[in-house]
Short mmCIF file of N, CA, C and O in Angstrom, two decimals:
data_model
loop_
_atom_site.label_atom_id
_atom_site.label_comp_id
_atom_site.label_asym_id
_atom_site.label_seq_id
_atom_site.Cartn_x
_atom_site.Cartn_y
_atom_site.Cartn_z
N UNK A 1 2.69 -17.41 -9.26
CA UNK A 1 2.03 -17.35 -10.56
C UNK A 1 2.59 -16.17 -11.35
O UNK A 1 2.63 -15.04 -10.88
N UNK A 2 3.01 -16.47 -12.56
CA UNK A 2 3.53 -15.41 -13.44
C UNK A 2 2.38 -14.58 -13.98
O UNK A 2 1.42 -15.11 -14.53
N UNK A 3 2.48 -13.27 -13.81
CA UNK A 3 1.47 -12.37 -14.34
C UNK A 3 2.14 -11.14 -14.95
O UNK A 3 3.17 -10.68 -14.47
N UNK A 4 1.52 -10.63 -16.00
CA UNK A 4 1.97 -9.41 -16.66
C UNK A 4 0.77 -8.49 -16.81
O UNK A 4 -0.32 -8.96 -17.20
N UNK A 5 0.98 -7.22 -16.54
CA UNK A 5 -0.13 -6.26 -16.64
C UNK A 5 0.35 -5.02 -17.37
O UNK A 5 1.22 -4.30 -16.88
N UNK A 6 -0.24 -4.77 -18.55
CA UNK A 6 0.10 -3.59 -19.32
C UNK A 6 -0.79 -2.41 -18.90
O UNK A 6 -1.93 -2.60 -18.49
N UNK A 7 -0.25 -1.22 -19.06
CA UNK A 7 -1.01 0.00 -18.84
C UNK A 7 -0.38 1.11 -19.65
O UNK A 7 0.73 0.96 -20.18
N UNK A 8 -1.10 2.22 -19.74
CA UNK A 8 -0.55 3.40 -20.40
C UNK A 8 -1.06 3.68 -21.79
O UNK A 8 -0.69 4.68 -22.40
N UNK A 9 -1.89 2.79 -22.31
CA UNK A 9 -2.45 3.03 -23.63
C UNK A 9 -3.45 4.17 -23.61
O UNK A 9 -3.83 4.69 -22.56
N UNK A 10 -3.86 4.58 -24.80
CA UNK A 10 -4.83 5.65 -24.89
C UNK A 10 -4.94 6.18 -26.30
O UNK A 10 -4.43 5.57 -27.26
N UNK A 11 -5.60 7.31 -26.41
CA UNK A 11 -5.80 7.99 -27.70
C UNK A 11 -4.82 9.15 -27.80
O UNK A 11 -4.74 9.98 -26.88
N UNK A 12 -4.10 9.22 -28.90
CA UNK A 12 -3.12 10.27 -29.09
C UNK A 12 -3.15 10.71 -30.54
O UNK A 12 -3.51 9.93 -31.43
N UNK A 13 -2.79 11.95 -30.79
CA UNK A 13 -2.76 12.45 -32.16
C UNK A 13 -1.46 12.06 -32.86
O UNK A 13 -0.45 11.74 -32.21
N UNK A 14 -1.49 12.10 -34.17
CA UNK A 14 -0.30 11.82 -34.97
C UNK A 14 0.85 12.71 -34.50
O UNK A 14 0.68 13.91 -34.27
N UNK A 15 2.01 12.08 -34.33
CA UNK A 15 3.18 12.80 -33.85
C UNK A 15 3.31 12.84 -32.35
O UNK A 15 4.34 13.30 -31.83
N UNK A 16 2.29 12.35 -31.64
CA UNK A 16 2.31 12.37 -30.19
C UNK A 16 3.12 11.24 -29.59
O UNK A 16 3.75 10.44 -30.31
N UNK A 17 3.08 11.17 -28.26
CA UNK A 17 3.87 10.18 -27.53
C UNK A 17 3.02 9.48 -26.48
O UNK A 17 2.03 10.04 -25.98
N UNK A 18 3.42 8.27 -26.17
CA UNK A 18 2.83 7.51 -25.07
C UNK A 18 3.93 6.66 -24.45
O UNK A 18 4.89 6.26 -25.15
N UNK A 19 3.76 6.35 -23.18
CA UNK A 19 4.65 5.39 -22.53
C UNK A 19 3.82 4.25 -21.96
O UNK A 19 2.95 4.47 -21.11
N UNK A 20 4.08 3.07 -22.46
CA UNK A 20 3.41 1.88 -21.96
C UNK A 20 4.24 1.25 -20.85
O UNK A 20 5.46 1.30 -20.88
N UNK A 21 3.54 0.65 -19.90
CA UNK A 21 4.20 -0.07 -18.81
C UNK A 21 3.77 -1.52 -18.82
O UNK A 21 2.63 -1.84 -19.16
N UNK A 22 4.67 -2.38 -18.42
CA UNK A 22 4.39 -3.81 -18.27
C UNK A 22 4.90 -4.20 -16.89
O UNK A 22 6.12 -4.33 -16.68
N UNK A 23 3.97 -4.36 -15.96
CA UNK A 23 4.33 -4.73 -14.59
C UNK A 23 4.32 -6.25 -14.45
O UNK A 23 3.32 -6.89 -14.76
N UNK A 24 5.43 -6.80 -14.01
CA UNK A 24 5.57 -8.24 -13.89
C UNK A 24 5.46 -8.68 -12.43
O UNK A 24 5.93 -7.98 -11.53
N UNK A 25 4.86 -9.82 -12.22
CA UNK A 25 4.79 -10.42 -10.88
C UNK A 25 4.94 -11.92 -11.01
O UNK A 25 4.65 -12.50 -12.05
N UNK A 26 5.41 -12.54 -9.94
CA UNK A 26 5.61 -13.98 -9.95
C UNK A 26 6.96 -14.41 -10.49
O UNK A 26 7.26 -15.60 -10.52
N UNK A 27 7.75 -13.45 -10.96
CA UNK A 27 9.10 -13.73 -11.43
C UNK A 27 9.85 -12.41 -11.43
O UNK A 27 9.25 -11.34 -11.29
N UNK A 28 11.16 -12.47 -11.63
CA UNK A 28 11.94 -11.24 -11.70
C UNK A 28 12.49 -11.06 -13.12
O UNK A 28 12.69 -12.03 -13.85
N UNK A 29 12.73 -9.82 -13.46
CA UNK A 29 13.24 -9.51 -14.79
C UNK A 29 14.66 -10.02 -14.99
O UNK A 29 15.14 -10.07 -16.12
N UNK A 30 15.32 -10.39 -13.92
CA UNK A 30 16.65 -10.98 -14.06
C UNK A 30 16.57 -12.33 -14.76
O UNK A 30 17.54 -12.78 -15.39
N UNK A 31 15.44 -13.01 -14.63
CA UNK A 31 15.32 -14.37 -15.11
C UNK A 31 14.52 -14.52 -16.40
O UNK A 31 14.53 -15.58 -17.01
N UNK A 32 13.83 -13.46 -16.80
CA UNK A 32 13.01 -13.53 -17.99
C UNK A 32 13.28 -12.33 -18.89
O UNK A 32 13.57 -11.23 -18.40
N UNK A 33 13.17 -12.56 -20.17
CA UNK A 33 13.19 -11.47 -21.14
C UNK A 33 11.75 -11.05 -21.41
O UNK A 33 10.82 -11.84 -21.31
N UNK A 34 11.60 -9.78 -21.77
CA UNK A 34 10.27 -9.23 -22.04
C UNK A 34 10.20 -8.74 -23.48
O UNK A 34 11.08 -8.00 -23.94
N UNK A 35 9.16 -9.18 -24.16
CA UNK A 35 8.90 -8.70 -25.51
C UNK A 35 7.63 -7.88 -25.55
O UNK A 35 6.69 -8.14 -24.80
N UNK A 36 7.62 -6.88 -26.39
CA UNK A 36 6.40 -6.12 -26.69
C UNK A 36 5.91 -6.52 -28.08
O UNK A 36 6.70 -6.56 -29.03
N UNK A 37 4.63 -6.79 -28.17
CA UNK A 37 3.99 -7.13 -29.43
C UNK A 37 2.80 -6.20 -29.63
O UNK A 37 2.33 -5.55 -28.68
N UNK A 38 2.29 -6.16 -30.84
CA UNK A 38 1.07 -5.40 -31.10
C UNK A 38 0.24 -6.11 -32.14
O UNK A 38 0.77 -6.85 -32.99
N UNK A 39 -1.06 -5.89 -32.06
CA UNK A 39 -1.98 -6.48 -33.02
C UNK A 39 -3.01 -5.46 -33.43
O UNK A 39 -3.79 -4.99 -32.60
N UNK A 40 -2.99 -5.13 -34.71
CA UNK A 40 -3.97 -4.21 -35.29
C UNK A 40 -5.16 -5.02 -35.79
O UNK A 40 -5.02 -6.22 -36.10
N UNK A 41 -6.34 -4.40 -35.91
CA UNK A 41 -7.51 -5.13 -36.39
C UNK A 41 -7.27 -5.77 -37.74
O UNK A 41 -6.75 -5.13 -38.67
N UNK A 42 -7.59 -7.06 -37.83
CA UNK A 42 -7.45 -7.76 -39.10
C UNK A 42 -6.03 -8.16 -39.45
O UNK A 42 -5.78 -8.67 -40.55
N UNK A 43 -5.10 -7.93 -38.54
CA UNK A 43 -3.71 -8.25 -38.83
C UNK A 43 -3.15 -9.21 -37.79
O UNK A 43 -3.69 -9.35 -36.69
N UNK A 44 -2.08 -9.88 -38.14
CA UNK A 44 -1.43 -10.79 -37.20
C UNK A 44 -0.67 -9.99 -36.14
O UNK A 44 -0.25 -8.86 -36.38
N UNK A 45 -0.49 -10.64 -35.00
CA UNK A 45 0.30 -10.02 -33.95
C UNK A 45 1.75 -9.95 -34.40
O UNK A 45 2.29 -10.93 -34.94
N UNK A 46 2.39 -8.81 -34.19
CA UNK A 46 3.77 -8.63 -34.63
C UNK A 46 4.64 -8.17 -33.47
O UNK A 46 4.21 -7.43 -32.59
N UNK A 47 5.88 -8.62 -33.50
CA UNK A 47 6.83 -8.22 -32.47
C UNK A 47 7.32 -6.80 -32.72
O UNK A 47 7.52 -6.39 -33.87
N UNK A 48 7.50 -6.07 -31.64
CA UNK A 48 7.89 -4.67 -31.70
C UNK A 48 9.27 -4.46 -31.09
O UNK A 48 10.12 -3.80 -31.68
N UNK A 49 9.47 -5.01 -29.90
CA UNK A 49 10.72 -4.78 -29.19
C UNK A 49 10.92 -5.86 -28.14
O UNK A 49 9.98 -6.56 -27.76
N UNK A 50 12.17 -5.98 -27.68
CA UNK A 50 12.53 -7.04 -26.74
C UNK A 50 13.67 -6.54 -25.87
O UNK A 50 14.53 -5.79 -26.36
N UNK A 51 13.68 -6.95 -24.60
CA UNK A 51 14.75 -6.53 -23.70
C UNK A 51 15.16 -7.70 -22.82
O UNK A 51 14.31 -8.46 -22.34
N UNK A 52 16.46 -7.83 -22.62
CA UNK A 52 16.96 -8.88 -21.76
C UNK A 52 17.07 -8.38 -20.31
O UNK A 52 16.92 -7.19 -20.04
N UNK A 53 17.37 -9.29 -19.41
CA UNK A 53 17.54 -8.91 -18.01
C UNK A 53 18.73 -7.99 -17.78
O UNK A 53 18.78 -7.27 -16.78
N UNK A 54 19.66 -8.01 -18.73
CA UNK A 54 20.84 -7.15 -18.60
C UNK A 54 20.71 -5.85 -19.38
O UNK A 54 21.64 -5.06 -19.43
N UNK A 55 19.55 -5.66 -20.01
CA UNK A 55 19.29 -4.39 -20.69
C UNK A 55 19.62 -4.35 -22.17
O UNK A 55 19.56 -3.27 -22.78
N UNK A 56 19.95 -5.47 -22.78
CA UNK A 56 20.13 -5.48 -24.24
C UNK A 56 18.78 -5.34 -24.90
O UNK A 56 17.80 -5.96 -24.47
N UNK A 57 18.72 -4.52 -25.94
CA UNK A 57 17.44 -4.20 -26.56
C UNK A 57 17.43 -4.52 -28.05
O UNK A 57 18.48 -4.47 -28.72
N UNK A 58 16.24 -4.81 -28.55
CA UNK A 58 16.06 -5.16 -29.95
C UNK A 58 14.75 -4.53 -30.42
O UNK A 58 13.79 -4.43 -29.65
N UNK A 59 14.72 -4.11 -31.70
CA UNK A 59 13.56 -3.42 -32.23
C UNK A 59 13.21 -3.94 -33.62
O UNK A 59 14.09 -4.27 -34.42
N UNK A 60 11.92 -3.93 -33.91
CA UNK A 60 11.49 -4.15 -35.28
C UNK A 60 11.83 -2.92 -36.10
O UNK A 60 11.86 -1.80 -35.58
N UNK A 61 12.08 -3.12 -37.38
CA UNK A 61 12.47 -2.00 -38.25
C UNK A 61 11.40 -0.91 -38.27
O UNK A 61 11.72 0.28 -38.39
N UNK A 62 10.15 -1.31 -38.15
CA UNK A 62 9.05 -0.34 -38.25
C UNK A 62 9.02 0.66 -37.10
O UNK A 62 8.39 1.71 -37.22
N UNK A 63 9.68 0.35 -35.99
CA UNK A 63 9.65 1.25 -34.83
C UNK A 63 11.02 1.77 -34.44
O UNK A 63 11.13 2.60 -33.54
N UNK A 64 12.05 1.29 -35.11
CA UNK A 64 13.41 1.68 -34.75
C UNK A 64 13.55 3.20 -34.86
O UNK A 64 13.15 3.81 -35.85
N UNK A 65 14.12 3.80 -33.84
CA UNK A 65 14.30 5.25 -33.82
C UNK A 65 13.11 6.01 -33.25
O UNK A 65 13.23 7.21 -32.97
N UNK A 66 11.98 5.34 -33.08
CA UNK A 66 10.79 6.00 -32.52
C UNK A 66 10.39 5.41 -31.18
O UNK A 66 9.83 6.11 -30.34
N UNK A 67 10.63 4.13 -30.98
CA UNK A 67 10.25 3.45 -29.74
C UNK A 67 11.52 3.12 -28.96
O UNK A 67 12.55 2.77 -29.54
N UNK A 68 11.41 3.21 -27.64
CA UNK A 68 12.52 2.85 -26.75
C UNK A 68 12.00 1.94 -25.65
O UNK A 68 11.07 2.31 -24.93
N UNK A 69 12.61 0.78 -25.53
CA UNK A 69 12.26 -0.16 -24.46
C UNK A 69 13.26 0.00 -23.33
O UNK A 69 14.45 0.21 -23.56
N UNK A 70 12.77 -0.08 -22.10
CA UNK A 70 13.65 0.03 -20.94
C UNK A 70 13.04 -0.77 -19.79
O UNK A 70 11.88 -1.18 -19.86
N UNK A 71 13.84 -0.98 -18.77
CA UNK A 71 13.33 -1.74 -17.63
C UNK A 71 13.80 -1.11 -16.33
O UNK A 71 14.87 -0.51 -16.27
N UNK A 72 12.98 -1.25 -15.32
CA UNK A 72 13.31 -0.85 -13.96
C UNK A 72 13.21 -2.12 -13.13
O UNK A 72 12.11 -2.53 -12.74
N UNK A 73 14.34 -2.78 -12.92
CA UNK A 73 14.31 -4.06 -12.24
C UNK A 73 13.83 -3.93 -10.80
O UNK A 73 13.23 -4.87 -10.26
N UNK A 74 14.07 -2.79 -10.18
CA UNK A 74 13.61 -2.60 -8.80
C UNK A 74 12.09 -2.60 -8.73
O UNK A 74 11.49 -3.05 -7.75
N UNK A 75 11.46 -2.10 -9.78
CA UNK A 75 10.00 -2.09 -9.85
C UNK A 75 9.44 -3.28 -10.61
O UNK A 75 8.23 -3.42 -10.74
N UNK A 76 10.36 -4.10 -11.14
CA UNK A 76 9.94 -5.26 -11.94
C UNK A 76 9.00 -4.85 -13.07
O UNK A 76 7.99 -5.51 -13.35
N UNK A 77 9.36 -3.77 -13.72
CA UNK A 77 8.50 -3.18 -14.75
C UNK A 77 9.33 -2.85 -15.99
O UNK A 77 10.46 -2.37 -15.87
N UNK A 78 8.75 -3.13 -17.14
CA UNK A 78 9.35 -2.78 -18.43
C UNK A 78 8.49 -1.70 -19.08
O UNK A 78 7.26 -1.74 -18.97
N UNK A 79 9.14 -0.75 -19.73
CA UNK A 79 8.45 0.36 -20.36
C UNK A 79 8.68 0.35 -21.87
O UNK A 79 9.72 -0.12 -22.35
N UNK A 80 7.74 0.89 -22.58
CA UNK A 80 7.89 1.13 -24.01
C UNK A 80 7.52 2.58 -24.27
O UNK A 80 6.34 2.95 -24.23
N UNK A 81 8.55 3.40 -24.46
CA UNK A 81 8.33 4.81 -24.78
C UNK A 81 8.15 4.94 -26.28
O UNK A 81 9.02 4.51 -27.05
N UNK A 82 7.04 5.53 -26.69
CA UNK A 82 6.71 5.64 -28.11
C UNK A 82 6.57 7.12 -28.45
O UNK A 82 5.79 7.84 -27.82
N UNK A 83 7.33 7.56 -29.43
CA UNK A 83 7.25 8.94 -29.90
C UNK A 83 6.99 8.94 -31.39
O UNK A 83 7.10 7.91 -32.06
N UNK A 84 6.66 10.13 -31.91
CA UNK A 84 6.38 10.28 -33.34
C UNK A 84 5.38 9.23 -33.81
O UNK A 84 5.56 8.58 -34.84
N UNK A 85 4.32 9.07 -33.05
CA UNK A 85 3.34 8.03 -33.35
C UNK A 85 2.61 8.32 -34.65
O UNK A 85 2.34 9.48 -35.01
N UNK A 86 2.29 7.23 -35.36
CA UNK A 86 1.64 7.31 -36.67
C UNK A 86 0.35 6.52 -36.61
O UNK A 86 0.19 5.64 -35.74
N UNK A 87 -0.57 6.75 -37.52
CA UNK A 87 -1.83 5.97 -37.52
C UNK A 87 -1.60 4.47 -37.61
O UNK A 87 -2.36 3.69 -37.01
N UNK A 88 -0.55 4.05 -38.30
CA UNK A 88 -0.32 2.59 -38.41
C UNK A 88 0.30 2.00 -37.15
O UNK A 88 0.56 0.80 -37.10
N UNK A 89 0.52 2.81 -36.12
CA UNK A 89 0.90 2.28 -34.81
C UNK A 89 -0.32 1.88 -33.98
O UNK A 89 -0.18 1.29 -32.91
N UNK A 90 -1.51 2.21 -34.48
CA UNK A 90 -2.74 1.85 -33.78
C UNK A 90 -2.87 0.34 -33.67
O UNK A 90 -2.81 -0.38 -34.67
N UNK A 91 -3.03 -0.13 -32.43
CA UNK A 91 -3.09 -1.58 -32.19
C UNK A 91 -3.31 -1.81 -30.70
O UNK A 91 -3.20 -0.88 -29.89
N UNK A 92 -3.61 -3.05 -30.36
CA UNK A 92 -3.52 -3.48 -28.97
C UNK A 92 -2.09 -3.93 -28.73
O UNK A 92 -1.55 -4.73 -29.50
N UNK A 93 -1.48 -3.38 -27.70
CA UNK A 93 -0.09 -3.69 -27.38
C UNK A 93 -0.05 -4.67 -26.20
O UNK A 93 -0.72 -4.46 -25.18
N UNK A 94 0.75 -5.70 -26.37
CA UNK A 94 0.90 -6.74 -25.37
C UNK A 94 2.36 -6.87 -24.95
O UNK A 94 3.26 -6.73 -25.79
N UNK A 95 2.59 -7.19 -23.68
CA UNK A 95 3.92 -7.61 -23.30
C UNK A 95 3.88 -9.11 -22.99
O UNK A 95 2.83 -9.66 -22.65
N UNK A 96 5.01 -9.74 -23.17
CA UNK A 96 5.12 -11.18 -23.00
C UNK A 96 6.47 -11.52 -22.38
O UNK A 96 7.43 -10.75 -22.55
N UNK A 97 6.53 -12.64 -21.70
CA UNK A 97 7.75 -13.02 -21.01
C UNK A 97 8.18 -14.42 -21.41
O UNK A 97 7.36 -15.31 -21.59
N UNK A 98 9.47 -14.57 -21.56
CA UNK A 98 10.04 -15.87 -21.87
C UNK A 98 11.51 -15.85 -21.46
O UNK A 98 12.14 -14.79 -21.44
N UNK A 99 12.06 -17.01 -21.16
CA UNK A 99 13.47 -17.08 -20.79
C UNK A 99 14.36 -17.07 -22.03
O UNK A 99 14.06 -17.72 -23.02
N UNK A 100 15.42 -16.27 -21.95
CA UNK A 100 16.53 -16.38 -22.91
C UNK A 100 16.09 -16.32 -24.37
O UNK A 100 16.55 -17.12 -25.19
N UNK A 101 15.24 -15.37 -24.70
CA UNK A 101 14.76 -15.32 -26.07
C UNK A 101 15.23 -14.09 -26.85
O UNK A 101 15.47 -14.18 -28.06
N UNK A 102 15.39 -12.97 -26.18
CA UNK A 102 15.82 -11.77 -26.89
C UNK A 102 17.22 -11.98 -27.43
O UNK A 102 18.10 -12.48 -26.73
N UNK A 103 17.41 -11.58 -28.68
CA UNK A 103 18.69 -11.79 -29.32
C UNK A 103 18.75 -13.06 -30.14
O UNK A 103 19.74 -13.29 -30.84
N UNK A 104 17.71 -13.87 -30.06
CA UNK A 104 17.63 -15.07 -30.91
C UNK A 104 16.80 -14.75 -32.15
O UNK A 104 16.10 -13.73 -32.20
N UNK A 105 16.85 -15.59 -33.17
CA UNK A 105 16.03 -15.34 -34.37
C UNK A 105 14.53 -15.41 -34.09
O UNK A 105 13.73 -15.06 -34.95
N UNK A 106 14.16 -15.89 -32.90
CA UNK A 106 12.74 -16.10 -32.62
C UNK A 106 12.16 -15.05 -31.67
O UNK A 106 11.04 -15.20 -31.22
N UNK A 107 12.88 -14.01 -31.36
CA UNK A 107 12.40 -13.13 -30.30
C UNK A 107 11.15 -12.34 -30.68
O UNK A 107 10.52 -11.77 -29.82
N UNK A 108 10.78 -12.33 -31.95
CA UNK A 108 9.52 -11.70 -32.36
C UNK A 108 8.51 -12.73 -32.84
O UNK A 108 7.55 -12.40 -33.53
N UNK A 109 8.73 -13.99 -32.45
CA UNK A 109 7.77 -15.05 -32.77
C UNK A 109 6.86 -15.26 -31.56
O UNK A 109 7.30 -15.78 -30.53
N UNK A 110 5.61 -14.89 -31.68
CA UNK A 110 4.73 -14.92 -30.52
C UNK A 110 4.58 -16.31 -29.93
O UNK A 110 4.39 -16.45 -28.71
N UNK A 111 4.66 -17.35 -30.74
CA UNK A 111 4.47 -18.70 -30.23
C UNK A 111 5.58 -19.15 -29.30
O UNK A 111 5.44 -20.17 -28.61
N UNK A 112 6.68 -18.41 -29.26
CA UNK A 112 7.80 -18.78 -28.41
C UNK A 112 7.61 -18.29 -26.97
O UNK A 112 8.37 -18.66 -26.09
N UNK A 113 6.62 -17.46 -26.73
CA UNK A 113 6.41 -16.86 -25.42
C UNK A 113 5.32 -17.62 -24.66
O UNK A 113 4.25 -17.87 -25.20
N UNK A 114 5.58 -17.89 -23.39
CA UNK A 114 4.62 -18.62 -22.58
C UNK A 114 3.67 -17.73 -21.81
O UNK A 114 2.56 -18.15 -21.47
N UNK A 115 4.09 -16.51 -21.48
CA UNK A 115 3.31 -15.66 -20.58
C UNK A 115 2.98 -14.34 -21.27
O UNK A 115 3.86 -13.71 -21.86
N UNK A 116 1.71 -13.94 -21.13
CA UNK A 116 1.21 -12.75 -21.81
C UNK A 116 0.37 -11.90 -20.87
O UNK A 116 -0.32 -12.42 -19.98
N UNK A 117 0.40 -10.60 -21.11
CA UNK A 117 -0.52 -9.70 -20.45
C UNK A 117 -1.83 -9.63 -21.22
O UNK A 117 -2.00 -10.28 -22.27
N UNK A 118 -2.74 -8.79 -20.72
CA UNK A 118 -4.07 -8.70 -21.32
C UNK A 118 -4.14 -7.69 -22.45
O UNK A 118 -5.12 -7.68 -23.20
N UNK A 119 -3.13 -6.86 -22.57
CA UNK A 119 -3.07 -5.89 -23.66
C UNK A 119 -3.60 -4.52 -23.26
O UNK A 119 -4.40 -4.38 -22.33
N UNK A 120 -3.11 -3.51 -23.96
CA UNK A 120 -3.58 -2.14 -23.77
C UNK A 120 -3.73 -1.49 -25.14
O UNK A 120 -2.87 -1.64 -26.01
N UNK A 121 -4.83 -0.79 -25.34
CA UNK A 121 -5.15 -0.22 -26.65
C UNK A 121 -4.41 1.10 -26.86
O UNK A 121 -4.45 1.99 -26.00
N UNK A 122 -3.78 1.22 -28.01
CA UNK A 122 -3.17 2.48 -28.45
C UNK A 122 -3.86 2.89 -29.74
O UNK A 122 -3.89 2.12 -30.71
N UNK A 123 -4.40 4.09 -29.76
CA UNK A 123 -5.07 4.60 -30.95
C UNK A 123 -4.43 5.93 -31.32
O UNK A 123 -4.37 6.85 -30.50
N UNK A 124 -3.94 6.01 -32.55
CA UNK A 124 -3.32 7.23 -33.06
C UNK A 124 -4.25 7.83 -34.09
O UNK A 124 -4.53 7.21 -35.13
N UNK A 125 -4.74 9.01 -33.81
CA UNK A 125 -5.72 9.64 -34.70
C UNK A 125 -5.05 10.68 -35.57
O UNK A 125 -4.14 11.39 -35.14
N UNK A 126 -5.55 10.75 -36.79
CA UNK A 126 -5.07 11.78 -37.70
C UNK A 126 -6.11 12.88 -37.81
O UNK A 126 -5.85 13.96 -38.20
#
């Protein structure tokens, strides 16, 4: 059974940092790409970043230069390092898995992903 579990969210001040983790089970990162999404209250879920099994990475313009996605295939875990956090980064962050999607025009389209974690809350306070 494919499962994803996010962790690492919390409350942080403006300019602070957090590292989110997405632990995968039931499949290996060699076979699936992982996307990070976020959803703020009253807003649609939006794609943030994506990583392939070979380590190619993609970012939304809103987080480019501040967020870094990485993977540890031995631990079957993907990370999202977030620095210079802003109040508009406040959201529930989700990781999702799908085959061969990063690098396509659809890699930030949530409907293209079959597997999702439960989400972790990130709150940036000013």
